[in-house]
Amino acid sequence: MSSRPRRRLGVAAGAAAALVLALIGAVAPAPAATGATSCTSSLTVAQVQARILADVNAARGRVGVKPLTANSAMHSVAIKWSQKQAARETMSHNPDYTSQIPAGWSAAGENVAYGYAPTSVTRAWLDSPGHRANILRTSFTHIGIGVACSDAGRPYYTQVFGGYKTLATSTPAISGTPKAGITLTAKTGTWTTGTTLRYQWYADGTSVSGATSKTYTPKSTDAGKVLKVKVTGSKTGYAPTARVSNPTREIAKLSTLSTVTPRIAGTVAVGQRVEAIRGQWTTGTTYSYRWYRGGVAISGATGKTYVLTKADRGHTLTVKVTGKKAGYATATRTSAKTGYAR
Protein backbone atom coordinates (compact mmCIF):
# COMPACT_ATOMS: atom_id res chain seq x y z
CA MET A 1 0.00 0.00 0.00
CA SER A 2 1.31 3.45 -0.80
CA SER A 3 0.11 6.88 0.14
CA ARG A 4 0.73 10.30 -1.26
CA PRO A 5 -0.39 13.30 0.76
CA ARG A 6 -1.66 16.31 -1.11
CA ARG A 7 -2.00 19.75 0.49
CA ARG A 8 -3.84 22.92 -0.24
CA LEU A 9 -5.26 25.90 1.63
CA GLY A 10 -8.95 26.44 2.41
CA VAL A 11 -9.95 30.05 3.02
CA ALA A 12 -13.14 31.56 4.42
CA ALA A 13 -13.88 35.26 4.73
CA GLY A 14 -13.03 36.61 8.15
CA ALA A 15 -11.51 33.36 9.39
CA ALA A 16 -8.04 31.89 9.45
CA ALA A 17 -7.06 29.56 6.61
CA ALA A 18 -6.53 25.95 7.62
CA LEU A 19 -4.40 23.24 6.06
CA VAL A 20 -6.38 20.70 4.04
CA LEU A 21 -4.94 17.29 3.22
CA ALA A 22 -6.02 14.28 1.17
CA LEU A 23 -5.09 10.64 1.69
CA ILE A 24 -4.72 8.53 -1.47
CA GLY A 25 -4.44 4.82 -0.81
CA ALA A 26 -3.75 2.13 -3.41
CA VAL A 27 -6.03 -0.71 -2.35
CA ALA A 28 -7.63 -3.74 -3.92
CA PRO A 29 -11.31 -3.21 -4.80
CA ALA A 30 -13.73 -4.44 -2.17
CA PRO A 31 -16.65 -6.75 -3.05
CA ALA A 32 -19.64 -5.11 -4.68
CA ALA A 33 -22.10 -3.64 -2.20
CA THR A 34 -25.87 -3.92 -2.23
CA GLY A 35 -26.57 -1.55 0.69
CA ALA A 36 -25.39 1.92 1.60
CA THR A 37 -22.86 0.64 4.11
CA SER A 38 -22.47 -3.06 3.31
CA CYS A 39 -18.95 -2.35 2.09
CA THR A 40 -18.07 -1.30 5.65
CA SER A 41 -18.60 -4.75 7.17
CA SER A 42 -22.35 -4.17 7.49
CA LEU A 43 -21.84 -1.33 9.97
CA THR A 44 -24.30 1.55 9.87
CA VAL A 45 -23.11 5.06 9.16
CA ALA A 46 -23.58 5.91 12.84
CA GLN A 47 -21.44 2.94 13.88
CA VAL A 48 -18.69 3.91 11.43
CA GLN A 49 -18.79 7.47 12.75
CA ALA A 50 -18.56 6.24 16.33
CA ARG A 51 -15.60 3.97 15.54
CA ILE A 52 -13.63 6.65 13.70
CA LEU A 53 -14.38 9.25 16.38
CA ALA A 54 -13.19 6.85 19.08
CA ASP A 55 -9.98 6.10 17.16
CA VAL A 56 -9.34 9.81 16.50
CA ASN A 57 -9.85 10.79 20.12
CA ALA A 58 -7.74 7.88 21.33
CA ALA A 59 -4.90 9.19 19.16
CA ARG A 60 -5.38 12.71 20.51
CA GLY A 61 -5.44 11.38 24.05
CA ARG A 62 -2.12 9.61 23.59
CA VAL A 63 -0.42 12.95 22.89
CA GLY A 64 -2.34 14.95 25.48
CA VAL A 65 -4.71 16.77 23.11
CA LYS A 66 -8.34 17.40 24.07
CA PRO A 67 -10.88 15.15 22.33
CA LEU A 68 -12.94 16.38 19.40
CA THR A 69 -16.69 16.74 19.71
CA ALA A 70 -18.89 15.26 16.99
CA ASN A 71 -21.13 17.85 15.37
CA SER A 72 -24.31 16.84 13.55
CA ALA A 73 -24.14 19.69 11.01
CA MET A 74 -20.52 18.77 10.19
CA HIS A 75 -21.50 15.09 9.96
CA SER A 76 -24.04 16.08 7.31
CA VAL A 77 -21.39 17.95 5.29
CA ALA A 78 -19.02 14.97 5.49
CA ILE A 79 -21.68 12.41 4.58
CA LYS A 80 -22.82 14.36 1.52
CA TRP A 81 -19.25 14.70 0.27
CA SER A 82 -18.57 10.98 0.78
CA GLN A 83 -21.72 10.24 -1.21
CA LYS A 84 -20.53 12.50 -4.03
CA GLN A 85 -17.10 10.82 -4.10
CA ALA A 86 -18.73 7.38 -4.13
CA ALA A 87 -21.08 8.36 -6.96
CA ARG A 88 -18.14 9.58 -9.02
CA GLU A 89 -15.93 6.65 -7.94
CA THR A 90 -13.21 9.28 -7.46
CA MET A 91 -11.61 10.52 -4.27
CA SER A 92 -11.36 14.30 -4.12
CA HIS A 93 -11.65 17.25 -1.79
CA ASN A 94 -14.77 19.27 -1.21
CA PRO A 95 -13.94 22.77 -2.47
CA ASP A 96 -16.80 24.32 -0.49
CA TYR A 97 -16.62 22.62 2.90
CA THR A 98 -15.39 25.76 4.67
CA SER A 99 -18.64 27.54 3.73
CA GLN A 100 -20.81 24.50 4.50
CA ILE A 101 -19.70 23.75 8.06
CA PRO A 102 -21.09 26.03 10.81
CA ALA A 103 -19.92 29.61 10.40
CA GLY A 104 -17.41 31.36 12.63
CA TRP A 105 -14.65 28.75 12.68
CA SER A 106 -11.11 29.87 13.49
CA ALA A 107 -9.53 26.79 11.92
CA ALA A 108 -10.83 24.22 9.44
CA GLY A 109 -9.53 21.13 7.70
CA GLU A 110 -10.49 18.02 5.76
CA ASN A 111 -9.20 14.46 5.36
CA VAL A 112 -10.53 12.04 2.75
CA ALA A 113 -9.79 8.39 2.03
CA TYR A 114 -11.19 5.39 0.20
CA GLY A 115 -10.96 1.63 0.24
CA TYR A 116 -10.01 1.07 3.87
CA ALA A 117 -12.04 -0.79 6.47
CA PRO A 118 -13.54 1.42 9.20
CA THR A 119 -11.16 -0.22 11.66
CA SER A 120 -8.06 0.74 9.69
CA VAL A 121 -8.81 4.04 7.96
CA THR A 122 -7.80 6.15 10.97
CA ARG A 123 -4.50 4.30 11.23
CA ALA A 124 -3.89 5.03 7.53
CA TRP A 125 -4.51 8.73 8.14
CA LEU A 126 -2.24 8.69 11.18
CA ASP A 127 0.53 7.04 9.15
CA SER A 128 0.52 10.06 6.80
CA PRO A 129 2.21 13.12 8.42
CA GLY A 130 -0.15 15.70 6.94
CA HIS A 131 -3.31 13.85 7.82
CA ARG A 132 -1.96 13.04 11.26
CA ALA A 133 -1.39 16.76 11.78
CA ASN A 134 -5.07 17.41 11.02
CA ILE A 135 -6.22 14.72 13.43
CA LEU A 136 -3.98 15.97 16.24
CA ARG A 137 -4.29 19.70 15.61
CA THR A 138 -4.94 21.52 18.90
CA SER A 139 -6.91 24.32 17.20
CA PHE A 140 -9.61 21.87 16.12
CA THR A 141 -12.47 21.31 18.56
CA HIS A 142 -15.17 19.61 16.45
CA ILE A 143 -15.40 16.98 13.76
CA GLY A 144 -17.82 15.66 11.18
CA ILE A 145 -17.42 12.15 9.74
CA GLY A 146 -18.96 10.68 6.61
CA VAL A 147 -18.85 7.38 4.74
CA ALA A 148 -20.57 6.12 1.60
CA CYS A 149 -20.18 3.06 -0.60
CA SER A 150 -19.70 3.21 -4.35
CA ASP A 151 -21.43 0.86 -6.77
CA ALA A 152 -18.12 -0.99 -7.02
CA GLY A 153 -18.23 -1.65 -3.27
CA ARG A 154 -15.55 0.80 -2.15
CA PRO A 155 -16.08 2.91 0.97
CA TYR A 156 -15.28 6.61 0.66
CA TYR A 157 -14.54 8.52 3.85
CA THR A 158 -14.55 12.20 4.73
CA GLN A 159 -13.47 14.00 7.89
CA VAL A 160 -14.14 17.72 8.29
CA PHE A 161 -12.59 19.57 11.20
CA GLY A 162 -13.43 22.93 12.74
CA GLY A 163 -12.12 25.06 15.55
CA TYR A 164 -14.84 26.84 17.52
CA LYS A 165 -15.37 28.47 20.86
CA THR A 166 -17.49 26.44 23.25
CA LEU A 167 -20.90 27.69 24.32
CA ALA A 168 -21.68 27.90 27.99
CA THR A 169 -24.78 25.73 28.32
CA SER A 170 -27.25 24.36 30.83
CA THR A 171 -29.23 21.15 30.78
CA PRO A 172 -32.87 22.18 30.27
CA ALA A 173 -35.61 21.26 32.70
CA ILE A 174 -39.34 20.86 32.08
CA SER A 175 -41.76 22.70 34.36
CA GLY A 176 -45.48 22.05 34.63
CA THR A 177 -47.76 19.16 35.47
CA PRO A 178 -47.15 16.17 33.18
CA LYS A 179 -50.74 15.75 32.07
CA ALA A 180 -52.53 15.93 28.76
CA GLY A 181 -53.92 19.39 28.17
CA ILE A 182 -51.53 21.10 30.63
CA THR A 183 -48.87 23.33 29.05
CA LEU A 184 -45.26 22.40 29.81
CA THR A 185 -42.39 24.88 29.59
CA ALA A 186 -38.70 24.32 28.82
CA LYS A 187 -36.53 26.06 31.42
CA THR A 188 -33.26 26.61 29.57
CA GLY A 189 -31.02 27.86 32.33
CA THR A 190 -28.02 30.07 31.47
CA TRP A 191 -26.29 29.98 28.08
CA THR A 192 -23.65 32.24 26.55
CA THR A 193 -25.10 35.73 26.08
CA GLY A 194 -26.46 36.19 22.57
CA THR A 195 -27.10 32.49 21.96
CA THR A 196 -30.11 31.68 19.77
CA LEU A 197 -32.06 28.73 21.11
CA ARG A 198 -34.19 26.24 19.19
CA TYR A 199 -36.49 23.62 20.68
CA GLN A 200 -37.69 20.13 19.80
CA TRP A 201 -40.00 18.07 22.00
CA TYR A 202 -39.96 14.27 22.04
CA ALA A 203 -42.56 11.72 23.18
CA ASP A 204 -41.07 8.35 24.10
CA GLY A 205 -37.96 9.31 22.13
CA THR A 206 -39.79 10.25 18.91
CA SER A 207 -39.80 13.89 17.80
CA VAL A 208 -43.23 15.49 17.97
CA SER A 209 -44.10 17.09 14.63
CA GLY A 210 -44.42 20.85 14.94
CA ALA A 211 -43.44 20.91 18.64
CA THR A 212 -40.59 23.38 18.23
CA SER A 213 -41.41 26.16 20.67
CA LYS A 214 -40.43 26.75 24.29
CA THR A 215 -43.79 25.41 25.43
CA TYR A 216 -45.73 22.28 24.55
CA THR A 217 -49.20 21.14 25.54
CA PRO A 218 -49.41 17.32 25.58
CA LYS A 219 -52.27 15.83 23.58
CA SER A 220 -54.50 12.98 24.65
CA THR A 221 -52.35 10.72 22.45
CA ASP A 222 -49.33 11.55 24.63
CA ALA A 223 -50.94 9.95 27.68
CA GLY A 224 -48.75 7.16 29.06
CA LYS A 225 -45.62 8.51 27.34
CA VAL A 226 -42.66 10.43 28.76
CA LEU A 227 -41.61 13.73 27.25
CA LYS A 228 -38.20 15.32 26.77
CA VAL A 229 -37.13 18.58 25.20
CA LYS A 230 -33.91 19.19 23.26
CA VAL A 231 -32.54 22.72 23.28
CA THR A 232 -29.99 23.61 20.59
CA GLY A 233 -27.97 26.78 20.93
CA SER A 234 -26.19 28.56 18.09
CA LYS A 235 -24.02 31.67 17.93
CA THR A 236 -21.56 32.82 15.31
CA GLY A 237 -18.06 31.70 16.21
CA TYR A 238 -19.33 28.88 18.43
CA ALA A 239 -20.17 25.30 17.55
CA PRO A 240 -23.92 24.58 17.75
CA THR A 241 -24.56 22.68 20.98
CA ALA A 242 -27.59 20.65 22.03
CA ARG A 243 -28.71 19.67 25.50
CA VAL A 244 -31.57 17.30 26.35
CA SER A 245 -33.72 17.44 29.47
CA ASN A 246 -34.47 14.58 31.80
CA PRO A 247 -37.77 12.86 30.96
CA THR A 248 -41.03 13.81 32.61
CA ARG A 249 -43.13 11.29 34.45
CA GLU A 250 -45.63 9.47 32.25
CA ILE A 251 -48.16 11.94 30.90
CA ALA A 252 -51.49 11.52 32.71
CA LYS A 253 -54.62 11.21 30.61
CA LEU A 254 -57.23 13.96 30.39
CA SER A 255 -59.73 14.18 33.24
CA THR A 256 -63.49 14.22 32.62
CA LEU A 257 -65.46 17.40 33.17
CA SER A 258 -68.47 17.30 35.44
CA THR A 259 -71.34 18.56 33.27
CA VAL A 260 -75.07 19.31 33.32
CA THR A 261 -77.45 19.32 30.35
CA PRO A 262 -78.41 22.97 29.78
CA ARG A 263 -81.96 24.25 29.50
CA ILE A 264 -83.47 27.29 27.82
CA ALA A 265 -85.33 29.84 29.99
CA GLY A 266 -87.60 32.61 28.72
CA THR A 267 -90.53 33.18 26.39
CA VAL A 268 -90.01 31.60 22.96
CA ALA A 269 -91.49 34.38 20.88
CA VAL A 270 -90.19 36.85 18.29
CA GLY A 271 -88.55 39.83 19.98
CA GLN A 272 -88.10 38.01 23.29
CA ARG A 273 -84.76 37.16 24.92
CA VAL A 274 -84.08 33.58 25.97
CA GLU A 275 -81.17 32.40 28.11
CA ALA A 276 -79.07 29.25 28.34
CA ILE A 277 -79.08 27.92 31.89
CA ARG A 278 -76.09 25.61 31.93
CA GLY A 279 -76.09 24.34 35.52
CA GLN A 280 -73.01 23.52 37.63
CA TRP A 281 -69.94 22.21 35.78
CA THR A 282 -66.41 21.57 37.07
CA THR A 283 -65.07 24.71 38.77
CA GLY A 284 -62.82 26.73 36.46
CA THR A 285 -64.47 25.59 33.23
CA THR A 286 -64.77 28.17 30.47
CA TYR A 287 -67.86 28.07 28.26
CA SER A 288 -68.93 28.81 24.71
CA TYR A 289 -72.44 28.76 23.26
CA ARG A 290 -74.08 28.04 19.94
CA TRP A 291 -77.82 28.47 19.22
CA TYR A 292 -79.72 26.40 16.65
CA ARG A 293 -83.00 27.00 14.80
CA GLY A 294 -84.66 23.77 13.73
CA GLY A 295 -81.29 22.00 14.16
CA VAL A 296 -79.38 24.51 11.99
CA ALA A 297 -76.79 26.82 13.54
CA ILE A 298 -77.93 30.46 13.69
CA SER A 299 -75.29 32.79 12.27
CA GLY A 300 -73.69 34.95 14.98
CA ALA A 301 -75.75 33.42 17.81
CA THR A 302 -72.90 32.54 20.16
CA GLY A 303 -73.82 34.25 23.41
CA LYS A 304 -75.39 32.99 26.59
CA THR A 305 -78.60 34.73 25.58
CA TYR A 306 -80.44 35.05 22.28
CA VAL A 307 -83.17 37.42 21.02
CA LEU A 308 -85.61 35.72 18.66
CA THR A 309 -86.14 37.17 15.17
CA LYS A 310 -88.90 36.71 12.61
CA ALA A 311 -86.88 33.89 11.05
CA ASP A 312 -87.39 31.88 14.24
CA ARG A 313 -91.22 31.91 14.09
CA GLY A 314 -92.56 28.38 13.70
CA HIS A 315 -89.22 26.73 14.58
CA THR A 316 -87.82 25.09 17.70
CA LEU A 317 -84.63 26.31 19.37
CA THR A 318 -81.77 24.45 21.02
CA VAL A 319 -78.53 25.65 22.57
CA LYS A 320 -75.21 23.79 22.70
CA VAL A 321 -72.81 24.53 25.58
CA THR A 322 -69.15 23.57 25.24
CA GLY A 323 -66.87 23.51 28.27
CA LYS A 324 -63.07 23.62 28.30
CA LYS A 325 -60.51 23.40 31.07
CA ALA A 326 -56.79 22.64 30.94
CA GLY A 327 -56.17 18.98 31.71
CA TYR A 328 -59.76 17.97 30.95
CA ALA A 329 -61.37 16.58 27.82
CA THR A 330 -63.55 19.18 26.12
CA ALA A 331 -67.23 18.41 26.73
CA THR A 332 -70.37 19.50 24.86
CA ARG A 333 -73.97 19.27 26.05
CA THR A 334 -77.12 20.23 24.10
CA SER A 335 -80.44 21.36 25.56
CA ALA A 336 -83.81 19.87 24.81
CA LYS A 337 -85.84 21.54 22.06
CA THR A 338 -88.16 24.39 22.92
CA GLY A 339 -91.70 24.54 21.66
CA TYR A 340 -92.36 26.24 18.31
CA ALA A 341 -91.56 29.93 18.43
CA ARG A 342 -94.49 32.34 18.17
XYZ file of N, CA and C in Angstrom, residues 27-145:
357
model
N -5.463 0.469 -2.996
C -6.029 -0.707 -2.348
C -6.735 -1.567 -3.378
N -6.874 -2.828 -3.054
C -7.626 -3.736 -3.921
C -9.110 -3.433 -3.786
N -9.876 -3.490 -4.878
C -11.306 -3.212 -4.799
C -11.998 -4.158 -3.830
N -12.946 -3.626 -3.075
C -13.733 -4.444 -2.168
C -14.867 -5.106 -2.942
N -15.519 -6.113 -2.368
C -16.650 -6.753 -3.047
C -17.764 -5.751 -3.309
N -18.538 -6.003 -4.346
C -19.643 -5.109 -4.681
C -20.624 -5.043 -3.520
N -21.194 -3.852 -3.320
C -22.097 -3.644 -2.195
C -23.539 -3.533 -2.683
N -24.463 -4.049 -1.892
C -25.874 -3.925 -2.232
C -26.549 -2.880 -1.373
N -25.973 -2.543 -0.205
C -26.565 -1.551 0.687
C -25.642 -0.376 0.853
N -26.155 0.684 1.481
C -25.392 1.921 1.603
C -24.108 1.737 2.373
N -24.066 0.808 3.321
C -22.859 0.639 4.113
C -22.397 -0.819 4.157
N -22.876 -1.663 3.263
C -22.466 -3.064 3.308
C -20.981 -3.221 3.046
N -20.375 -2.253 2.358
C -18.948 -2.352 2.094
C -18.126 -1.958 3.311
N -18.774 -1.602 4.400
C -18.065 -1.300 5.648
C -18.422 -2.349 6.703
N -18.361 -3.610 6.267
C -18.597 -4.746 7.172
C -19.973 -4.695 7.818
N -20.950 -4.215 7.056
C -22.348 -4.172 7.490
C -22.585 -3.218 8.654
N -21.636 -2.337 8.939
C -21.843 -1.328 9.972
C -22.713 -0.198 9.422
N -23.521 0.379 10.279
C -24.299 1.548 9.873
C -23.389 2.767 9.827
N -23.884 3.815 9.199
C -23.107 5.055 9.156
C -22.798 5.526 10.569
N -23.789 5.462 11.459
C -23.578 5.910 12.838
C -22.493 5.090 13.530
N -22.456 3.786 13.260
C -21.436 2.935 13.875
C -20.048 3.241 13.325
N -19.973 3.522 12.025
C -18.689 3.906 11.435
C -18.223 5.231 12.038
N -19.140 6.181 12.155
C -18.787 7.468 12.747
C -18.275 7.297 14.170
N -18.968 6.458 14.941
C -18.561 6.242 16.332
C -17.185 5.595 16.412
N -16.892 4.644 15.518
C -15.596 3.967 15.541
C -14.469 4.941 15.177
N -14.671 5.716 14.119
C -13.627 6.651 13.700
C -13.424 7.735 14.757
N -14.518 8.238 15.332
C -14.384 9.250 16.384
C -13.603 8.704 17.568
N -13.905 7.464 17.958
C -13.188 6.850 19.082
C -11.702 6.708 18.764
N -11.382 6.279 17.536
C -9.981 6.104 17.162
C -9.255 7.456 17.104
N -9.935 8.475 16.570
C -9.340 9.813 16.495
C -9.062 10.350 17.899
N -10.036 10.240 18.779
C -9.850 10.793 20.122
C -8.861 9.981 20.952
N -8.768 8.679 20.658
C -7.742 7.881 21.331
C -6.351 8.368 20.925
N -6.184 8.678 19.640
C -4.897 9.192 19.163
C -4.594 10.551 19.780
N -5.583 11.401 19.884
C -5.378 12.706 20.507
C -5.045 12.555 21.982
N -5.708 11.605 22.632
C -5.442 11.381 24.045
C -4.020 10.918 24.318
N -3.478 10.130 23.392
C -2.118 9.614 23.593
C -1.066 10.725 23.571
N -1.387 11.848 22.937
C -0.418 12.951 22.889
C -0.893 14.140 23.725
N -1.902 13.923 24.560
C -2.344 14.950 25.481
C -3.173 16.066 24.871
N -3.865 15.766 23.750
C -4.711 16.770 23.106
C -6.171 16.503 23.461
N -6.930 17.555 23.699
C -8.335 17.403 24.069
C -9.115 16.681 22.968
N -10.090 15.876 23.338
C -10.877 15.149 22.333
C -11.725 16.096 21.488
N -12.040 15.642 20.278
C -12.941 16.378 19.399
C -14.386 16.017 19.723
N -15.265 16.955 19.511
C -16.693 16.736 19.715
C -17.368 16.550 18.359
N -18.144 15.480 18.235
C -18.889 15.264 16.988
C -19.969 16.326 16.856
N -20.151 16.816 15.637
C -21.132 17.854 15.372
C -22.054 17.386 14.248
N -23.361 17.412 14.507
C -24.308 16.840 13.545
C -24.297 17.592 12.218
N -24.172 18.923 12.258
C -24.141 19.690 11.009
C -22.891 19.351 10.201
N -21.768 19.131 10.874
C -20.525 18.768 10.185
C -20.604 17.332 9.680
N -21.253 16.452 10.452
C -21.501 15.087 9.959
C -22.227 15.138 8.618
N -23.243 15.993 8.533
C -24.038 16.082 7.311
C -23.178 16.514 6.127
N -22.294 17.483 6.351
C -21.395 17.946 5.286
C -20.496 16.806 4.834
N -19.943 16.056 5.813
C -19.018 14.967 5.490
C -19.730 13.822 4.772
N -20.924 13.497 5.207
C -21.675 12.409 4.576
C -21.998 12.755 3.121
N -22.456 13.966 2.889
C -22.820 14.359 1.522
C -21.606 14.332 0.601
N -20.438 14.728 1.129
C -19.254 14.698 0.272
C -18.802 13.263 0.011
N -18.902 12.395 1.000
C -18.572 10.982 0.778
C -19.495 10.386 -0.274
N -20.766 10.739 -0.222
C -21.718 10.241 -1.214
C -21.350 10.724 -2.617
N -20.909 11.965 -2.718
C -20.527 12.496 -4.027
C -19.282 11.782 -4.551
N -18.295 11.542 -3.673
C -17.104 10.817 -4.101
C -17.474 9.404 -4.568
N -18.335 8.749 -3.787
C -18.729 7.378 -4.132
C -19.471 7.345 -5.463
N -20.332 8.330 -5.702
C -21.082 8.363 -6.956
C -20.147 8.553 -8.144
N -19.091 9.330 -7.944
C -18.136 9.577 -9.019
C -17.066 8.489 -9.108
N -17.000 7.660 -8.046
C -15.934 6.653 -7.938
C -14.552 7.336 -8.050
N -14.454 8.515 -7.438
C -13.211 9.280 -7.465
C -13.033 10.006 -6.140
N -11.889 9.810 -5.498
C -11.608 10.523 -4.273
C -11.158 11.941 -4.595
N -11.725 12.915 -3.898
C -11.359 14.305 -4.123
C -11.777 15.124 -2.913
N -11.279 16.362 -2.878
C -11.649 17.253 -1.789
C -12.897 18.040 -2.130
N -13.601 18.412 -1.084
C -14.775 19.268 -1.212
C -14.293 20.720 -1.268
N -14.447 21.407 -2.379
C -13.941 22.771 -2.474
C -14.742 23.784 -1.648
N -15.910 23.371 -1.164
C -16.803 24.318 -0.490
C -17.042 23.995 0.983
N -16.280 23.045 1.534
C -16.619 22.616 2.898
C -16.496 23.747 3.911
N -15.580 24.685 3.689
C -15.395 25.756 4.671
C -16.609 26.681 4.754
N -17.416 26.733 3.696
C -18.637 27.539 3.733
C -19.852 26.702 4.111
N -19.685 25.377 4.187
C -20.809 24.495 4.498
C -20.858 24.111 5.976
N -19.702 24.039 6.631
C -19.698 23.752 8.065
C -20.175 24.995 8.806
N -20.591 24.864 10.080
C -21.092 26.033 10.810
C -20.137 27.224 10.732
N -20.716 28.397 10.574
C -19.921 29.613 10.395
C -19.167 29.979 11.669
N -18.132 30.808 11.491
C -17.409 31.363 12.628
C -16.204 30.577 13.066
N -15.800 29.552 12.284
C -14.647 28.751 12.682
C -13.366 29.581 12.626
N -12.423 29.222 13.492
C -11.114 29.869 13.494
C -10.073 28.982 12.817
N -10.390 27.727 12.638
C -9.530 26.789 11.918
C -10.416 25.725 11.306
N -10.033 25.234 10.108
C -10.828 24.218 9.436
C -9.925 23.310 8.630
N -10.329 22.066 8.467
C -9.529 21.128 7.697
C -10.359 19.962 7.220
N -9.773 19.157 6.332
C -10.491 18.019 5.764
C -9.519 16.892 5.456
N -9.897 15.671 5.787
C -9.202 14.460 5.362
C -10.176 13.608 4.565
N -9.709 12.989 3.496
C -10.531 12.036 2.754
C -9.733 10.760 2.533
N -10.437 9.676 2.296
C -9.785 8.395 2.030
C -10.787 7.475 1.355
N -10.281 6.388 0.733
C -11.191 5.391 0.198
C -10.546 4.015 0.289
N -11.415 3.010 0.343
C -10.956 1.629 0.236
C -10.616 0.947 1.536
N -10.396 1.677 2.609
C -10.006 1.069 3.872
C -11.227 0.569 4.644
N -10.999 -0.383 5.528
C -12.042 -0.795 6.465
C -12.188 0.285 7.532
N -13.358 0.411 8.149
C -13.542 1.423 9.196
C -12.543 1.268 10.346
N -12.092 0.035 10.567
C -11.157 -0.217 11.662
C -9.728 0.170 11.338
N -9.449 0.434 10.067
C -8.061 0.735 9.692
C -7.877 2.089 9.041
N -8.963 2.783 8.673
C -8.809 4.041 7.957
C -8.137 5.106 8.819
N -8.429 5.138 10.111
C -7.798 6.148 10.967
C -6.307 5.890 11.087
N -5.919 4.623 11.177
C -4.496 4.297 11.226
C -3.806 4.750 9.934
N -4.479 4.592 8.795
C -3.893 5.032 7.535
C -3.691 6.543 7.538
N -4.670 7.278 8.044
C -4.514 8.728 8.142
C -3.363 9.085 9.087
N -3.285 8.382 10.206
C -2.241 8.689 11.182
C -0.846 8.355 10.651
N -0.766 7.410 9.727
C 0.534 7.041 9.153
C 1.016 8.065 8.123
N 0.155 9.006 7.747
C 0.524 10.061 6.802
C 0.716 11.355 7.595
N 1.911 11.966 7.561
C 2.206 13.117 8.418
C 1.191 14.251 8.310
N 0.786 14.590 7.092
C -0.149 15.700 6.937
C -1.504 15.422 7.535
N -1.999 14.220 7.296
C -3.314 13.847 7.822
C -3.263 13.687 9.335
N -2.148 13.160 9.812
C -1.958 13.038 11.263
C -1.991 14.427 11.913
N -1.383 15.402 11.243
C -1.387 16.761 11.778
C -2.814 17.291 11.909
N -3.664 17.001 10.914
C -5.067 17.412 11.021
C -5.748 16.758 12.217
N -5.551 15.464 12.359
C -6.220 14.719 13.428
C -5.783 15.205 14.800
N -4.518 15.592 14.939
C -3.976 15.973 16.242
C -3.924 17.483 16.456
N -4.421 18.245 15.519
C -4.287 19.698 15.609
C -5.036 20.245 16.831
N -4.346 21.000 17.661
C -4.939 21.515 18.900
C -5.994 22.591 18.640
N -5.939 23.254 17.487
C -6.906 24.316 17.201
C -8.258 23.773 16.759
N -8.327 22.472 16.490
C -9.606 21.869 16.120
C -10.341 21.428 17.376
N -11.636 21.689 17.409
C -12.471 21.308 18.557
C -13.608 20.367 18.175
N -14.014 20.389 16.881
C -15.170 19.610 16.452
C -14.859 18.876 15.156
N -15.635 17.821 14.937
C -15.396 16.976 13.761
C -16.728 16.500 13.191
N -16.731 16.327 11.863
C -17.825 15.658 11.178
C -17.249 14.501 10.382
N -17.944 13.373 10.367
C -17.417 12.151 9.742
C -18.466 11.604 8.787
